[in-house]
PDB file of C-alpha atoms in Angstrom:
ATOM      1  CA  UNK B1488     -39.299  24.956  48.896  1.00 55.00           C
ATOM      2  CA  UNK B1489     -37.790  21.637  47.835  1.00 51.00           C
ATOM      3  CA  UNK B1490     -37.882  22.660  44.180  1.00 53.00           C
ATOM      4  CA  UNK B1491     -36.191  25.948  45.101  1.00 48.00           C
ATOM      5  CA  UNK B1492     -33.370  24.159  46.916  1.00 43.00           C
ATOM      6  CA  UNK B1493     -32.846  21.805  43.960  1.00 46.00           C
ATOM      7  CA  UNK B1494     -32.698  24.723  41.545  1.00 49.00           C
ATOM      8  CA  UNK B1495     -30.278  26.563  43.831  1.00 44.00           C
ATOM      9  CA  UNK B1496     -28.047  23.472  44.008  1.00 47.00           C
ATOM     10  CA  UNK B1497     -27.960  23.155  40.224  1.00 46.00           C
ATOM     11  CA  UNK B1498     -27.128  26.858  39.962  1.00 44.00           C
ATOM     12  CA  UNK B1499     -24.246  26.554  42.418  1.00 43.00           C
ATOM     13  CA  UNK B1500     -22.903  23.484  40.601  1.00 43.00           C
ATOM     14  CA  UNK B1501     -23.077  25.334  37.283  1.00 43.00           C
ATOM     15  CA  UNK B1502     -21.309  28.379  38.705  1.00 46.00           C
ATOM     16  CA  UNK B1503     -18.525  26.239  40.211  1.00 47.00           C
ATOM     17  CA  UNK B1504     -18.128  24.345  36.943  1.00 46.00           C
ATOM     18  CA  UNK B1505     -18.001  27.599  34.998  1.00 48.00           C
ATOM     19  CA  UNK B1506     -15.396  29.050  37.349  1.00 56.00           C
ATOM     20  CA  UNK B1507     -13.202  25.969  36.856  1.00 69.00           C
ATOM     21  CA  UNK B1508     -13.087  26.660  33.118  1.00 87.00           C
ATOM     22  CA  UNK B1509     -12.651  30.432  33.062  1.00 92.00           C
ATOM     23  CA  UNK B1510      -9.423  32.424  32.937  1.00 94.00           C
ATOM     24  CA  UNK B1511      -9.022  36.144  33.500  1.00 95.00           C
ATOM     25  CA  UNK B1512      -6.501  37.724  31.129  1.00 95.00           C
ATOM     26  CA  UNK B1513      -5.666  41.423  31.493  1.00 93.00           C
ATOM     27  CA  UNK B1514      -4.020  41.312  28.058  1.00 92.00           C
ATOM     28  CA  UNK B1515      -0.484  41.260  26.754  1.00 93.00           C
ATOM     29  CA  UNK B1516       1.991  43.727  28.200  1.00 90.00           C
ATOM     30  CA  UNK B1517       4.204  45.066  25.410  1.00 90.00           C
ATOM     31  CA  UNK B1518       7.824  45.455  26.526  1.00 89.00           C
ATOM     32  CA  UNK B1519      10.485  47.385  24.592  1.00 86.00           C
ATOM     33  CA  UNK B1520       7.901  48.069  21.905  1.00 79.00           C
ATOM     34  CA  UNK B1521       5.743  50.982  20.963  1.00 67.00           C
ATOM     35  CA  UNK B1522       2.769  50.411  23.212  1.00 58.00           C
ATOM     36  CA  UNK B1523       0.341  50.422  20.342  1.00 64.00           C
ATOM     37  CA  UNK B1524      -3.128  49.735  21.692  1.00 63.00           C
ATOM     38  CA  UNK B1525      -4.065  48.123  18.389  1.00 82.00           C
ATOM     39  CA  UNK B1526      -1.301  45.507  18.563  1.00 87.00           C
ATOM     40  CA  UNK B1527      -1.983  44.812  22.225  1.00 89.00           C
ATOM     41  CA  UNK B1528      -5.697  44.432  21.575  1.00 90.00           C
ATOM     42  CA  UNK B1529      -5.347  42.258  18.461  1.00 92.00           C
ATOM     43  CA  UNK B1530      -2.787  39.843  19.940  1.00 93.00           C
ATOM     44  CA  UNK B1531      -4.798  39.430  23.152  1.00 94.00           C
ATOM     45  CA  UNK B1532      -8.063  38.862  21.280  1.00 94.00           C
ATOM     46  CA  UNK B1533      -6.383  36.455  18.874  1.00 95.00           C
ATOM     47  CA  UNK B1534      -4.929  34.381  21.710  1.00 95.00           C
ATOM     48  CA  UNK B1535      -8.384  34.269  23.319  1.00 95.00           C
ATOM     49  CA  UNK B1536      -9.852  32.919  20.063  1.00 95.00           C
ATOM     50  CA  UNK B1537      -7.137  30.291  19.614  1.00 94.00           C
ATOM     51  CA  UNK B1538      -7.524  29.029  23.186  1.00 95.00           C
ATOM     52  CA  UNK B1539     -11.310  28.880  23.039  1.00 94.00           C
ATOM     53  CA  UNK B1540     -11.218  27.167  19.630  1.00 94.00           C
ATOM     54  CA  UNK B1541      -8.911  24.437  20.908  1.00 92.00           C
ATOM     55  CA  UNK B1542     -10.011  23.961  24.513  1.00 92.00           C
ATOM     56  CA  UNK B1543     -13.078  24.072  26.720  1.00 91.00           C
ATOM     57  CA  UNK B1544     -11.996  27.284  28.456  1.00 93.00           C
ATOM     58  CA  UNK B1545     -13.462  30.779  28.445  1.00 93.00           C
ATOM     59  CA  UNK B1546     -10.997  33.673  28.451  1.00 94.00           C
ATOM     60  CA  UNK B1547     -12.277  36.862  30.098  1.00 94.00           C
ATOM     61  CA  UNK B1548     -10.374  39.940  28.945  1.00 93.00           C
ATOM     62  CA  UNK B1549     -10.000  43.200  30.829  1.00 90.00           C
ATOM     63  CA  UNK B1550     -12.730  45.592  29.740  1.00 88.00           C
ATOM     64  CA  UNK B1551     -10.187  48.407  29.259  1.00 87.00           C
ATOM     65  CA  UNK B1552      -8.188  46.430  26.704  1.00 87.00           C
ATOM     66  CA  UNK B1553      -7.837  48.511  23.531  1.00 82.00           C
ATOM     67  CA  UNK B1554      -7.855  51.799  25.393  1.00 84.00           C
ATOM     68  CA  UNK B1555      -4.727  53.820  24.395  1.00 80.00           C
ATOM     69  CA  UNK B1556      -3.992  54.504  28.080  1.00 81.00           C
ATOM     70  CA  UNK B1557      -4.207  50.859  29.151  1.00 83.00           C
ATOM     71  CA  UNK B1558      -0.883  49.010  29.498  1.00 81.00           C
ATOM     72  CA  UNK B1559      -1.892  45.675  31.125  1.00 81.00           C
ATOM     73  CA  UNK B1560       0.957  46.118  33.619  1.00 83.00           C
ATOM     74  CA  UNK B1561      -0.952  44.568  36.490  1.00 82.00           C
ATOM     75  CA  UNK B1562       0.865  42.869  39.331  1.00 87.00           C
ATOM     76  CA  UNK B1563      -0.125  39.243  39.787  1.00 90.00           C
ATOM     77  CA  UNK B1564      -1.816  40.055  43.096  1.00 90.00           C
ATOM     78  CA  UNK B1565      -3.950  42.731  41.450  1.00 91.00           C
ATOM     79  CA  UNK B1566      -4.875  40.456  38.532  1.00 90.00           C
ATOM     80  CA  UNK B1567      -5.773  37.694  40.981  1.00 89.00           C
ATOM     81  CA  UNK B1568      -8.006  40.090  42.917  1.00 91.00           C
ATOM     82  CA  UNK B1569      -9.841  41.093  39.731  1.00 90.00           C
ATOM     83  CA  UNK B1570     -10.112  37.423  38.734  1.00 89.00           C
ATOM     84  CA  UNK B1571     -11.678  36.586  42.100  1.00 87.00           C
ATOM     85  CA  UNK B1572     -14.177  39.418  41.670  1.00 89.00           C
ATOM     86  CA  UNK B1573     -15.115  38.009  38.266  1.00 88.00           C
ATOM     87  CA  UNK B1574     -15.508  34.513  39.692  1.00 88.00           C
ATOM     88  CA  UNK B1575     -12.676  32.938  37.711  1.00 91.00           C
ATOM     89  CA  UNK B1576     -10.371  30.289  39.140  1.00 91.00           C
ATOM     90  CA  UNK B1577      -7.356  31.166  37.007  1.00 94.00           C
ATOM     91  CA  UNK B1578      -5.534  34.306  35.991  1.00 94.00           C
ATOM     92  CA  UNK B1579      -3.206  34.487  32.984  1.00 94.00           C
ATOM     93  CA  UNK B1580      -0.374  36.939  32.560  1.00 94.00           C
ATOM     94  CA  UNK B1581       1.343  37.515  29.232  1.00 94.00           C
ATOM     95  CA  UNK B1582       4.181  39.603  27.877  1.00 94.00           C
ATOM     96  CA  UNK B1583       5.528  40.290  24.398  1.00 93.00           C
ATOM     97  CA  UNK B1584       9.174  41.371  24.500  1.00 92.00           C
ATOM     98  CA  UNK B1585      11.108  42.775  21.574  1.00 89.00           C
ATOM     99  CA  UNK B1586      14.816  42.206  22.137  1.00 87.00           C
ATOM    100  CA  UNK B1587      17.608  42.376  19.526  1.00 85.00           C
ATOM    101  CA  UNK B1588      15.265  41.720  16.630  1.00 85.00           C
ATOM    102  CA  UNK B1589      13.388  38.853  18.300  1.00 89.00           C
ATOM    103  CA  UNK B1590       9.781  38.798  19.534  1.00 91.00           C
ATOM    104  CA  UNK B1591       9.481  36.736  22.729  1.00 93.00           C
ATOM    105  CA  UNK B1592       6.021  35.795  23.965  1.00 94.00           C
ATOM    106  CA  UNK B1593       5.704  34.578  27.551  1.00 95.00           C
ATOM    107  CA  UNK B1594       2.483  33.192  29.055  1.00 95.00           C
ATOM    108  CA  UNK B1595       1.766  31.971  32.562  1.00 94.00           C
ATOM    109  CA  UNK B1596      -1.429  30.731  34.232  1.00 95.00           C
ATOM    110  CA  UNK B1597      -1.873  30.996  38.010  1.00 95.00           C
ATOM    111  CA  UNK B1598      -4.440  30.002  40.621  1.00 93.00           C
ATOM    112  CA  UNK B1599      -6.411  33.100  41.610  1.00 91.00           C
ATOM    113  CA  UNK B1600      -6.580  31.977  45.232  1.00 90.00           C
ATOM    114  CA  UNK B1601      -2.906  31.422  46.085  1.00 91.00           C
ATOM    115  CA  UNK B1602      -1.010  32.639  42.956  1.00 91.00           C
ATOM    116  CA  UNK B1603       0.429  29.155  42.288  1.00 92.00           C
ATOM    117  CA  UNK B1604       1.709  28.796  38.741  1.00 94.00           C
ATOM    118  CA  UNK B1605      -0.050  25.899  36.982  1.00 94.00           C
ATOM    119  CA  UNK B1606       1.173  26.347  33.393  1.00 95.00           C
ATOM    120  CA  UNK B1607       3.786  28.319  31.489  1.00 95.00           C
ATOM    121  CA  UNK B1608       5.069  28.473  27.913  1.00 95.00           C
ATOM    122  CA  UNK B1609       7.178  30.682  25.660  1.00 94.00           C
ATOM    123  CA  UNK B1610       7.564  31.224  21.919  1.00 92.00           C
ATOM    124  CA  UNK B1611       9.945  33.251  19.751  1.00 90.00           C
ATOM    125  CA  UNK B1612       9.643  34.964  16.370  1.00 88.00           C
ATOM    126  CA  UNK B1613      11.847  37.252  14.336  1.00 85.00           C
ATOM    127  CA  UNK B1614       9.294  39.372  12.430  1.00 85.00           C
ATOM    128  CA  UNK B1615       5.885  40.744  13.322  1.00 86.00           C
ATOM    129  CA  UNK B1616       4.284  38.310  10.857  1.00 87.00           C
ATOM    130  CA  UNK B1617       5.463  35.494  13.156  1.00 88.00           C
ATOM    131  CA  UNK B1618       3.092  36.598  15.920  1.00 91.00           C
ATOM    132  CA  UNK B1619       0.008  34.946  14.431  1.00 91.00           C
ATOM    133  CA  UNK B1620       1.483  31.421  14.081  1.00 90.00           C
ATOM    134  CA  UNK B1621       3.103  31.759  17.506  1.00 92.00           C
ATOM    135  CA  UNK B1622      -0.212  32.678  19.120  1.00 94.00           C
ATOM    136  CA  UNK B1623      -1.846  29.758  17.318  1.00 93.00           C
ATOM    137  CA  UNK B1624       0.740  27.362  18.774  1.00 91.00           C
ATOM    138  CA  UNK B1625       0.362  28.846  22.264  1.00 94.00           C
ATOM    139  CA  UNK B1626      -3.401  28.547  22.033  1.00 94.00           C
ATOM    140  CA  UNK B1627      -3.110  24.883  21.079  1.00 92.00           C
ATOM    141  CA  UNK B1628      -0.545  24.137  23.797  1.00 92.00           C
ATOM    142  CA  UNK B1629      -2.561  25.958  26.481  1.00 93.00           C
ATOM    143  CA  UNK B1630      -2.843  23.870  29.671  1.00 90.00           C
ATOM    144  CA  UNK B1631      -1.307  20.795  28.006  1.00 90.00           C
ATOM    145  CA  UNK B1632       2.050  19.036  28.181  1.00 88.00           C
ATOM    146  CA  UNK B1633       2.889  20.205  24.646  1.00 87.00           C
ATOM    147  CA  UNK B1634       5.014  23.283  24.003  1.00 89.00           C
ATOM    148  CA  UNK B1635       4.722  25.978  21.358  1.00 86.00           C
ATOM    149  CA  UNK B1636       8.367  25.405  20.433  1.00 83.00           C
ATOM    150  CA  UNK B1637       7.816  21.807  19.302  1.00 79.00           C
ATOM    151  CA  UNK B1638       4.095  21.680  18.437  1.00 79.00           C
ATOM    152  CA  UNK B1639       4.506  23.090  14.923  1.00 78.00           C
ATOM    153  CA  UNK B1640       2.003  22.491  12.162  1.00 75.00           C
ATOM    154  CA  UNK B1641       3.182  22.592   8.567  1.00 73.00           C
ATOM    155  CA  UNK B1642       1.758  26.055   7.849  1.00 70.00           C
ATOM    156  CA  UNK B1643       3.009  27.633  11.098  1.00 70.00           C
ATOM    157  CA  UNK B1644       6.742  27.699  10.420  1.00 69.00           C
ATOM    158  CA  UNK B1645       8.101  31.138  11.303  1.00 70.00           C
ATOM    159  CA  UNK B1646      11.085  33.100  10.091  1.00 68.00           C
ATOM    160  CA  UNK B1647      12.714  32.376  13.445  1.00 66.00           C
ATOM    161  CA  UNK B1648      12.147  28.605  13.038  1.00 69.00           C
ATOM    162  CA  UNK B1649      14.037  28.673   9.760  1.00 64.00           C
ATOM    163  CA  UNK B1650      17.201  30.088  11.344  1.00 64.00           C
ATOM    164  CA  UNK B1651      19.629  27.197  11.690  1.00 54.00           C
ATOM    165  CA  UNK B1652      17.168  24.526  10.597  1.00 54.00           C
ATOM    166  CA  UNK B1653      15.870  23.803   7.128  1.00 54.00           C
ATOM    167  CA  UNK B1654      12.133  24.095   7.677  1.00 61.00           C
ATOM    168  CA  UNK B1655       9.584  25.742   5.427  1.00 60.00           C
ATOM    169  CA  UNK B1656       5.872  26.405   5.366  1.00 60.00           C
ATOM    170  CA  UNK B1657       4.158  23.732   3.303  1.00 60.00           C
ATOM    171  CA  UNK B1658       1.954  25.106   0.566  1.00 57.00           C
ATOM    172  CA  UNK B1659       3.042  23.202  -2.536  1.00 58.00           C
ATOM    173  CA  UNK B1660       6.435  21.528  -2.482  1.00 81.00           C
ATOM    174  CA  UNK B1661       8.102  18.995  -4.743  1.00 89.00           C
ATOM    175  CA  UNK B1662      10.304  16.195  -3.435  1.00 92.00           C
ATOM    176  CA  UNK B1663      12.368  13.507  -5.089  1.00 94.00           C
ATOM    177  CA  UNK B1664      13.590  10.520  -3.126  1.00 94.00           C
ATOM    178  CA  UNK B1665      14.933   7.005  -2.952  1.00 96.00           C
ATOM    179  CA  UNK B1666      13.263   3.945  -1.486  1.00 96.00           C
ATOM    180  CA  UNK B1667      14.832   0.980   0.280  1.00 95.00           C
ATOM    181  CA  UNK B1668      12.663  -1.829   1.505  1.00 94.00           C
ATOM    182  CA  UNK B1669      11.230  -5.192   0.739  1.00 93.00           C
ATOM    183  CA  UNK B1670       8.195  -7.155  -0.386  1.00 93.00           C
ATOM    184  CA  UNK B1671       6.930 -10.155   1.531  1.00 91.00           C
ATOM    185  CA  UNK B1672       4.920 -12.712  -0.426  1.00 87.00           C
ATOM    186  CA  UNK B1673       3.103 -14.904   2.129  1.00 86.00           C
ATOM    187  CA  UNK B1674       4.166 -18.580   2.118  1.00 78.00           C
ATOM    188  CA  UNK B1675       6.739 -17.910  -0.586  1.00 76.00           C
ATOM    189  CA  UNK B1676       9.537 -15.393  -0.061  1.00 80.00           C
ATOM    190  CA  UNK B1677      10.646 -11.929   1.063  1.00 86.00           C
ATOM    191  CA  UNK B1678      12.339  -9.879  -1.623  1.00 89.00           C
ATOM    192  CA  UNK B1679      14.662  -6.917  -1.081  1.00 90.00           C
ATOM    193  CA  UNK B1680      13.853  -3.850  -3.149  1.00 92.00           C
ATOM    194  CA  UNK B1681      14.794  -0.315  -4.093  1.00 95.00           C
ATOM    195  CA  UNK B1682      13.160   2.474  -6.048  1.00 96.00           C
ATOM    196  CA  UNK B1683      12.659   6.128  -6.854  1.00 96.00           C
ATOM    197  CA  UNK B1684       9.885   8.381  -5.626  1.00 96.00           C
ATOM    198  CA  UNK B1685       8.418  11.744  -6.584  1.00 95.00           C
ATOM    199  CA  UNK B1686       6.121  13.546  -4.133  1.00 94.00           C
ATOM    200  CA  UNK B1687       3.939  16.605  -4.709  1.00 92.00           C
ATOM    201  CA  UNK B1688       2.853  18.032  -1.353  1.00 89.00           C
ATOM    202  CA  UNK B1689      -0.368  19.996  -1.781  1.00 85.00           C
ATOM    203  CA  UNK B1690      -0.729  20.764   1.948  1.00 81.00           C
ATOM    204  CA  UNK B1691      -3.885  18.720   2.555  1.00 86.00           C
ATOM    205  CA  UNK B1692      -2.718  15.595   0.710  1.00 91.00           C
ATOM    206  CA  UNK B1693       0.438  14.327  -0.955  1.00 93.00           C
ATOM    207  CA  UNK B1694       0.502  12.847  -4.451  1.00 95.00           C
ATOM    208  CA  UNK B1695       3.072  10.102  -5.049  1.00 95.00           C
ATOM    209  CA  UNK B1696       4.622   8.711  -8.209  1.00 96.00           C
ATOM    210  CA  UNK B1697       6.864   5.724  -7.476  1.00 96.00           C
ATOM    211  CA  UNK B1698       9.049   3.259  -9.341  1.00 96.00           C
ATOM    212  CA  UNK B1699       9.941   0.095  -7.420  1.00 96.00           C
ATOM    213  CA  UNK B1700      11.975  -2.975  -8.338  1.00 94.00           C
ATOM    214  CA  UNK B1701      12.311  -6.163  -6.314  1.00 92.00           C
ATOM    215  CA  UNK B1702      15.089  -8.205  -7.978  1.00 86.00           C
ATOM    216  CA  UNK B1703      15.358 -11.967  -8.266  1.00 69.00           C
ATOM    217  CA  UNK B1704      14.805 -13.959  -5.092  1.00 65.00           C
ATOM    218  CA  UNK B1705      14.598 -17.652  -4.266  1.00 61.00           C
ATOM    219  CA  UNK B1706      11.094 -19.047  -3.745  1.00 55.00           C
ATOM    220  CA  UNK B1707      10.367 -21.665  -1.114  1.00 50.00           C
ATOM    221  CA  UNK B1708       6.894 -22.587  -2.313  1.00 48.00           C
ATOM    222  CA  UNK B1709       6.168 -26.309  -2.272  1.00 48.00           C
ATOM    223  CA  UNK B1710       9.773 -26.960  -1.178  1.00 44.00           C
ATOM    224  CA  UNK B1711      11.140 -26.273  -4.639  1.00 48.00           C
ATOM    225  CA  UNK B1712      14.877 -26.069  -5.061  1.00 51.00           C
ATOM    226  CA  UNK B1713      16.824 -22.831  -5.147  1.00 56.00           C
ATOM    227  CA  UNK B1714      16.439 -22.868  -8.918  1.00 63.00           C
ATOM    228  CA  UNK B1715      12.891 -21.478  -8.597  1.00 67.00           C
ATOM    229  CA  UNK B1716      13.138 -17.694  -8.517  1.00 77.00           C
ATOM    230  CA  UNK B1717      10.901 -14.627  -8.709  1.00 81.00           C
ATOM    231  CA  UNK B1718      11.303 -10.989  -9.757  1.00 87.00           C
ATOM    232  CA  UNK B1719       8.729  -8.210  -9.628  1.00 91.00           C
ATOM    233  CA  UNK B1720       8.428  -4.450  -9.986  1.00 93.00           C
ATOM    234  CA  UNK B1721       5.879  -1.702 -10.507  1.00 95.00           C
ATOM    235  CA  UNK B1722       5.143   1.933 -11.263  1.00 97.00           C
ATOM    236  CA  UNK B1723       2.589   3.420  -8.883  1.00 96.00           C
ATOM    237  CA  UNK B1724       0.461   6.543  -8.667  1.00 96.00           C
ATOM    238  CA  UNK B1725      -1.257   7.248  -5.370  1.00 96.00           C
ATOM    239  CA  UNK B1726      -2.439   9.656  -2.704  1.00 96.00           C
ATOM    240  CA  UNK B1727      -1.135  10.011   0.842  1.00 96.00           C
ATOM    241  CA  UNK B1728      -3.378  11.572   3.493  1.00 95.00           C
ATOM    242  CA  UNK B1729      -1.587  12.772   6.677  1.00 94.00           C
ATOM    243  CA  UNK B1730      -3.759  12.331   9.777  1.00 93.00           C
ATOM    244  CA  UNK B1731      -2.516  15.626  11.279  1.00 89.00           C
ATOM    245  CA  UNK B1732      -0.823  18.783  10.026  1.00 83.00           C
ATOM    246  CA  UNK B1733       2.199  18.322  12.275  1.00 84.00           C
ATOM    247  CA  UNK B1734       5.813  17.809  11.225  1.00 83.00           C
ATOM    248  CA  UNK B1735       5.621  14.166  12.293  1.00 88.00           C
ATOM    249  CA  UNK B1736       2.400  12.321  11.658  1.00 92.00           C
ATOM    250  CA  UNK B1737       0.828   9.005  10.806  1.00 96.00           C
ATOM    251  CA  UNK B1738      -0.790   8.738   7.390  1.00 97.00           C
ATOM    252  CA  UNK B1739      -2.892   6.472   5.214  1.00 97.00           C
ATOM    253  CA  UNK B1740      -2.356   5.987   1.505  1.00 97.00           C
ATOM    254  CA  UNK B1741      -3.671   4.168  -1.518  1.00 96.00           C
ATOM    255  CA  UNK B1742      -3.425   4.115  -5.274  1.00 97.00           C
ATOM    256  CA  UNK B1743      -3.047   2.169  -8.499  1.00 97.00           C
ATOM    257  CA  UNK B1744       0.047   0.556  -9.941  1.00 96.00           C
ATOM    258  CA  UNK B1745       1.184  -1.102 -13.145  1.00 96.00           C
ATOM    259  CA  UNK B1746       3.584  -3.940 -12.529  1.00 94.00           C
ATOM    260  CA  UNK B1747       5.112  -7.190 -13.708  1.00 93.00           C
ATOM    261  CA  UNK B1748       5.945 -10.526 -12.093  1.00 90.00           C
ATOM    262  CA  UNK B1749       8.385 -13.055 -13.493  1.00 88.00           C
ATOM    263  CA  UNK B1750       8.842 -16.643 -12.278  1.00 82.00           C
ATOM    264  CA  UNK B1751      11.632 -18.896 -13.520  1.00 79.00           C
ATOM    265  CA  UNK B1752      12.144 -22.528 -12.524  1.00 73.00           C
ATOM    266  CA  UNK B1753      15.162 -24.624 -13.600  1.00 67.00           C
ATOM    267  CA  UNK B1754      14.488 -27.511 -11.240  1.00 60.00           C
ATOM    268  CA  UNK B1755      12.784 -29.565 -13.952  1.00 58.00           C
ATOM    269  CA  UNK B1756      14.167 -31.257 -17.039  1.00 54.00           C
ATOM    270  CA  UNK B1757      12.426 -28.599 -19.104  1.00 52.00           C
ATOM    271  CA  UNK B1758      13.055 -25.154 -17.601  1.00 57.00           C
ATOM    272  CA  UNK B1759       9.903 -23.147 -16.900  1.00 68.00           C
ATOM    273  CA  UNK B1760       9.542 -19.394 -17.201  1.00 78.00           C
ATOM    274  CA  UNK B1761       6.511 -17.105 -17.101  1.00 84.00           C
ATOM    275  CA  UNK B1762       6.200 -13.332 -16.999  1.00 88.00           C
ATOM    276  CA  UNK B1763       2.930 -11.450 -16.675  1.00 91.00           C
ATOM    277  CA  UNK B1764       2.115  -7.781 -16.276  1.00 92.00           C
ATOM    278  CA  UNK B1765      -0.945  -5.686 -15.578  1.00 94.00           C
ATOM    279  CA  UNK B1766      -2.574  -3.217 -13.233  1.00 96.00           C
ATOM    280  CA  UNK B1767      -3.135  -3.559  -9.534  1.00 95.00           C
ATOM    281  CA  UNK B1768      -3.870  -1.552  -6.412  1.00 96.00           C
ATOM    282  CA  UNK B1769      -2.206  -0.862  -3.090  1.00 97.00           C
ATOM    283  CA  UNK B1770      -3.447   0.316   0.294  1.00 97.00           C
ATOM    284  CA  UNK B1771      -1.627   1.001   3.530  1.00 97.00           C
ATOM    285  CA  UNK B1772      -0.100   3.629   5.744  1.00 96.00           C
ATOM    286  CA  UNK B1773       2.925   4.664   7.709  1.00 97.00           C
ATOM    287  CA  UNK B1774       4.674   7.478   9.527  1.00 97.00           C
ATOM    288  CA  UNK B1775       5.970  10.736   8.040  1.00 95.00           C
ATOM    289  CA  UNK B1776       8.977  12.415   9.708  1.00 91.00           C
ATOM    290  CA  UNK B1777      10.019  16.080   9.274  1.00 86.00           C
ATOM    291  CA  UNK B1778       7.413  16.849   6.651  1.00 85.00           C
ATOM    292  CA  UNK B1779       8.347  20.527   6.395  1.00 78.00           C
ATOM    293  CA  UNK B1780      12.084  19.948   6.252  1.00 80.00           C
ATOM    294  CA  UNK B1781      14.150  19.937   3.078  1.00 81.00           C
ATOM    295  CA  UNK B1782      14.857  16.274   3.879  1.00 87.00           C
ATOM    296  CA  UNK B1783      12.041  14.069   5.154  1.00 90.00           C
ATOM    297  CA  UNK B1784      11.465  10.377   5.773  1.00 94.00           C
ATOM    298  CA  UNK B1785       8.377   8.326   4.957  1.00 96.00           C
ATOM    299  CA  UNK B1786       8.096   4.872   6.515  1.00 96.00           C
ATOM    300  CA  UNK B1787       5.432   2.701   4.908  1.00 97.00           C
ATOM    301  CA  UNK B1788       3.707  -0.663   4.943  1.00 97.00           C
ATOM    302  CA  UNK B1789       1.248  -1.403   2.131  1.00 97.00           C
ATOM    303  CA  UNK B1790      -0.683  -4.338   0.762  1.00 96.00           C
ATOM    304  CA  UNK B1791      -0.054  -4.739  -2.983  1.00 95.00           C
ATOM    305  CA  UNK B1792      -2.783  -6.584  -4.904  1.00 94.00           C
ATOM    306  CA  UNK B1793      -2.166  -7.308  -8.615  1.00 95.00           C
ATOM    307  CA  UNK B1794      -5.261  -7.840 -10.753  1.00 94.00           C
ATOM    308  CA  UNK B1795      -3.390 -10.247 -13.031  1.00 92.00           C
ATOM    309  CA  UNK B1796      -2.202 -13.817 -12.454  1.00 90.00           C
ATOM    310  CA  UNK B1797       1.145 -15.508 -12.960  1.00 85.00           C
ATOM    311  CA  UNK B1798       1.678 -19.227 -12.579  1.00 78.00           C
ATOM    312  CA  UNK B1799      -2.035 -19.559 -11.874  1.00 80.00           C
ATOM    313  CA  UNK B1800      -2.347 -17.134  -8.948  1.00 81.00           C
ATOM    314  CA  UNK B1801      -2.291 -13.483  -7.926  1.00 83.00           C
ATOM    315  CA  UNK B1802       1.094 -12.801  -6.343  1.00 86.00           C
ATOM    316  CA  UNK B1803      -0.155 -10.527  -3.568  1.00 91.00           C
ATOM    317  CA  UNK B1804       2.567  -9.008  -1.405  1.00 92.00           C
ATOM    318  CA  UNK B1805       3.147  -6.801   1.624  1.00 95.00           C
ATOM    319  CA  UNK B1806       5.558  -3.977   0.828  1.00 96.00           C
ATOM    320  CA  UNK B1807       7.520  -2.182   3.526  1.00 96.00           C
ATOM    321  CA  UNK B1808      10.388   0.251   3.649  1.00 96.00           C
ATOM    322  CA  UNK B1809      11.477   3.838   4.006  1.00 96.00           C
ATOM    323  CA  UNK B1810      11.563   6.681   1.476  1.00 96.00           C
ATOM    324  CA  UNK B1811      14.133   9.448   1.955  1.00 95.00           C
ATOM    325  CA  UNK B1812      12.979  12.548   0.074  1.00 93.00           C
ATOM    326  CA  UNK B1813      14.793  15.768  -0.799  1.00 90.00           C
ATOM    327  CA  UNK B1814      13.100  19.072  -1.586  1.00 84.00           C
ATOM    328  CA  UNK B1815      13.246  19.878  -5.277  1.00 75.00           C
ATOM    329  CA  UNK B1816      14.465  23.413  -5.935  1.00 59.00           C
ATOM    330  CA  UNK B1817      12.170  25.464  -8.119  1.00 53.00           C
TER     331      UNK B1817
END
C-alpha cells in the first residue's frame, strides 16, 4: 500500500509538471487569405518545431489541423475548454493576416483556467518567403522578454526588414573600413593609431585583413627625456568568431601579423636608433554592432605579441579601438 501511494504521488507530480510545460494550439487562423489547409498546417507545425527546439515546452496541436474544412476559428473560451480537457495549463491563439501586401503574424498565450494573457508577440513580413524566418523568431522569443521584431539573426532578415533600413541576410559579404584606436605598451607609453581593414563575412566566421600604423610617440621608460620616441605598425591576417548569430554580438578573434618597431633616442651625445621587424600574433575580442547592416562597427581589444626583439625586448602591446566598415558593392 505504501509503495502504491508513493508511485501515485510521483505520477501526480509528473502530470502536474507536464501540464505546466504544455500548450494547446488550435493552429493559425488565416485572415484575408485563401484558407489553404496546406499553408495553415505547415505554418502551425513549423511554429511548434521552432518552439520545442528552443524551449522546454510541448505544443499540442488540434487533431483536425490540416483538414480542408478546419479553420482554427475557435473562441478563446472554447480553446481553453479543449486545453483543460487535454490537461494543458496554457492555450495559444495565433492569426496570420494579409493586409495591403503585408503578412502580420499575431501570437498570444493564455492561462487555460482564467483566460489571463501571459505572453504576446507580433511579426511582419512582405512576401510569403518571410513566413519561415518570422516563425523562427517567434519560436525563439516564445515566453521570453525578447521580441520577434528585434531578435533578428543574421540569416533571418526579411524583405519587410529591408524596407527603410539597410539590412541584408549574411551569406558572404565583403566590407572595407577604417580603424581608429591606440596601442598601450605597459610601463612605456600609449600610442594613437589608425588603419584600414578588409573583412570577408562567411556567415560562421569573419576573415580580417588589417593594416595598422601607430605613429611616433614619446616613451617614458626609465624616465628618459622626450627625445626618446617609438613608432610601430603591422599588417595582420586573422579570424573573428561571433559568439551568436545576432546583429549585435560579442566575439573572439586571433591571428598572425607582420610588423615593425622603431625606437629613436636623441637624449645621449650619440643619438641611438633601432628598427626591427618580424612576425607576431594577436588574440582578443570585442563587440560587433549591426553586423547585417551596410555599415557596421567592430569594437576590439587585443593583445599583440611580436616574436622579434627591439632594444633588447619584445615590445608587447594592448591594442584597442573601433573599426567602421562599409559593405563593398559586388
